């Protein structure tokens, strides 16, 4: 059986939906980490799509101050699709740089997501640099 990141992410989500047990989730994440050391195709998939590492291994503190798995929401997925399309166009030489401006509403989790994404890039790529800049207009 070919183990993919999407398969493991779906499994993590289903396990969380049933148990809501962070200790059980930690054991799952440890098993995923071991699988990544053994499965070259899974590692390559995560290097190509670092956002998958977030859903496979990261946790976040929710609004109730509880540690929960970090699952990417719909708005964040839309951003990832836009970003991955831009990366693809850049790699094909269709554009010369990538710069994305996010005009964000509150409570969509973009600051948390961008921070997690930059961490995932740092883990999966050498010499990665990221910048998050906030501006408050009056």
Tab-separated table of C-alpha atoms in Angstrom:
chain	number	residue	atom	x	y	z
A	1	UNK	CA	0.000	0.000	0.000
A	2	UNK	CA	1.299	3.436	-0.996
A	3	UNK	CA	1.204	5.728	2.046
A	4	UNK	CA	0.678	9.344	1.005
A	5	UNK	CA	0.505	12.522	3.040
A	6	UNK	CA	-3.161	12.952	2.138
A	7	UNK	CA	-3.929	9.436	3.370
A	8	UNK	CA	-2.188	10.113	6.687
A	9	UNK	CA	-3.804	13.542	7.071
A	10	UNK	CA	-7.236	12.014	6.528
A	11	UNK	CA	-6.439	9.351	9.089
A	12	UNK	CA	-5.300	11.932	11.623
A	13	UNK	CA	-8.487	13.948	11.087
A	14	UNK	CA	-10.707	10.889	11.487
A	15	UNK	CA	-8.860	9.831	14.647
A	16	UNK	CA	-9.227	13.332	16.109
A	17	UNK	CA	-12.932	13.493	15.219
A	18	UNK	CA	-13.548	10.250	17.091
A	19	UNK	CA	-11.293	10.593	20.143
A	20	UNK	CA	-10.349	14.272	20.702
A	21	UNK	CA	-7.368	12.905	22.631
A	22	UNK	CA	-4.135	14.898	22.273
A	23	UNK	CA	-2.035	12.050	23.737
A	24	UNK	CA	-3.388	9.660	21.118
A	25	UNK	CA	-2.648	12.331	18.508
A	26	UNK	CA	0.937	12.633	19.781
A	27	UNK	CA	1.399	8.882	19.278
A	28	UNK	CA	0.015	9.235	15.753
A	29	UNK	CA	2.416	12.112	15.006
A	30	UNK	CA	5.352	10.017	16.287
A	31	UNK	CA	4.293	7.188	13.970
A	32	UNK	CA	4.081	9.652	11.065
A	33	UNK	CA	7.569	10.952	11.886
A	34	UNK	CA	8.903	7.392	11.787
A	35	UNK	CA	7.112	6.773	8.468
A	36	UNK	CA	8.750	9.893	7.038
A	37	UNK	CA	12.185	8.508	7.922
A	38	UNK	CA	11.411	5.257	6.093
A	39	UNK	CA	9.337	6.455	3.124
A	40	UNK	CA	11.277	8.470	0.543
A	41	UNK	CA	8.187	9.224	-1.569
A	42	UNK	CA	6.395	10.654	1.482
A	43	UNK	CA	9.421	12.850	2.267
A	44	UNK	CA	9.500	14.116	-1.324
A	45	UNK	CA	5.778	14.897	-1.202
A	46	UNK	CA	6.273	16.923	1.987
A	47	UNK	CA	9.235	18.813	0.533
A	48	UNK	CA	7.152	19.675	-2.533
A	49	UNK	CA	4.076	20.587	-0.465
A	50	UNK	CA	5.289	21.730	2.987
A	51	UNK	CA	1.736	22.599	4.029
A	52	UNK	CA	1.145	18.852	4.356
A	53	UNK	CA	3.707	18.724	7.177
A	54	UNK	CA	1.503	21.170	9.107
A	55	UNK	CA	-1.504	18.860	8.995
A	56	UNK	CA	0.609	15.766	9.625
A	57	UNK	CA	2.563	16.937	12.650
A	58	UNK	CA	1.748	20.410	13.926
A	59	UNK	CA	-0.480	21.383	16.815
A	60	UNK	CA	-1.962	24.739	17.746
A	61	UNK	CA	-3.628	26.262	20.789
A	62	UNK	CA	-7.303	26.858	20.027
A	63	UNK	CA	-9.619	29.605	21.277
A	64	UNK	CA	-10.397	27.519	24.372
A	65	UNK	CA	-6.652	27.355	25.204
A	66	UNK	CA	-6.477	23.637	24.350
A	67	UNK	CA	-3.716	22.036	22.279
A	68	UNK	CA	-5.273	20.535	19.145
A	69	UNK	CA	-3.995	19.252	15.791
A	70	UNK	CA	-3.433	21.990	13.230
A	71	UNK	CA	-5.828	21.282	10.371
A	72	UNK	CA	-5.897	23.827	7.566
A	73	UNK	CA	-9.277	25.515	7.082
A	74	UNK	CA	-11.028	26.303	3.772
A	75	UNK	CA	-9.775	29.893	3.517
A	76	UNK	CA	-6.206	28.757	4.184
A	77	UNK	CA	-6.574	26.000	1.546
A	78	UNK	CA	-7.664	28.623	-1.011
A	79	UNK	CA	-4.514	30.590	-0.224
A	80	UNK	CA	-2.364	27.441	-0.574
A	81	UNK	CA	-3.903	26.751	-3.996
A	82	UNK	CA	-3.054	30.314	-5.094
A	83	UNK	CA	0.464	30.019	-3.692
A	84	UNK	CA	1.114	26.607	-5.276
A	85	UNK	CA	-0.121	27.896	-8.659
A	86	UNK	CA	2.262	30.859	-8.362
A	87	UNK	CA	5.141	28.534	-7.435
A	88	UNK	CA	4.339	26.344	-10.440
A	89	UNK	CA	4.290	29.384	-12.759
A	90	UNK	CA	7.598	30.582	-11.268
A	91	UNK	CA	9.215	27.164	-11.761
A	92	UNK	CA	8.027	27.136	-15.397
A	93	UNK	CA	9.538	30.595	-15.957
A	94	UNK	CA	6.174	32.225	-16.579
A	95	UNK	CA	6.734	34.757	-13.777
A	96	UNK	CA	9.964	36.076	-12.272
A	97	UNK	CA	8.969	36.515	-8.631
A	98	UNK	CA	6.245	35.678	-6.163
A	99	UNK	CA	4.760	38.269	-3.870
A	100	UNK	CA	1.385	37.747	-2.242
A	101	UNK	CA	-0.560	40.320	-0.297
A	102	UNK	CA	-3.191	39.031	2.094
A	103	UNK	CA	-5.941	41.418	3.041
A	104	UNK	CA	-7.220	39.376	5.888
A	105	UNK	CA	-10.272	39.425	8.011
A	106	UNK	CA	-10.050	38.579	11.661
A	107	UNK	CA	-10.333	35.056	13.034
A	108	UNK	CA	-9.380	33.249	9.819
A	109	UNK	CA	-6.095	32.042	11.261
A	110	UNK	CA	-3.827	33.547	8.619
A	111	UNK	CA	-1.120	34.781	10.981
A	112	UNK	CA	-0.974	31.366	12.629
A	113	UNK	CA	-1.017	29.599	9.265
A	114	UNK	CA	1.712	31.781	7.719
A	115	UNK	CA	3.924	31.234	10.761
A	116	UNK	CA	3.347	27.463	10.551
A	117	UNK	CA	3.992	27.478	6.797
A	118	UNK	CA	7.279	29.345	7.254
A	119	UNK	CA	8.291	26.797	9.921
A	120	UNK	CA	7.398	23.925	7.579
A	121	UNK	CA	9.529	25.518	4.846
A	122	UNK	CA	12.410	25.956	7.267
A	123	UNK	CA	12.203	22.272	8.209
A	124	UNK	CA	11.999	21.024	4.620
A	125	UNK	CA	14.288	23.409	2.721
A	126	UNK	CA	17.800	24.714	3.140
A	127	UNK	CA	18.421	28.447	3.483
A	128	UNK	CA	14.750	29.337	3.714
A	129	UNK	CA	13.832	32.898	4.574
A	130	UNK	CA	10.415	34.215	5.450
A	131	UNK	CA	8.991	37.577	6.347
A	132	UNK	CA	5.688	38.455	7.910
A	133	UNK	CA	4.801	42.120	7.904
A	134	UNK	CA	1.675	43.568	9.442
A	135	UNK	CA	0.240	46.994	8.829
A	136	UNK	CA	-2.709	48.570	10.546
A	137	UNK	CA	-4.498	51.152	8.482
A	138	UNK	CA	-6.558	53.723	10.324
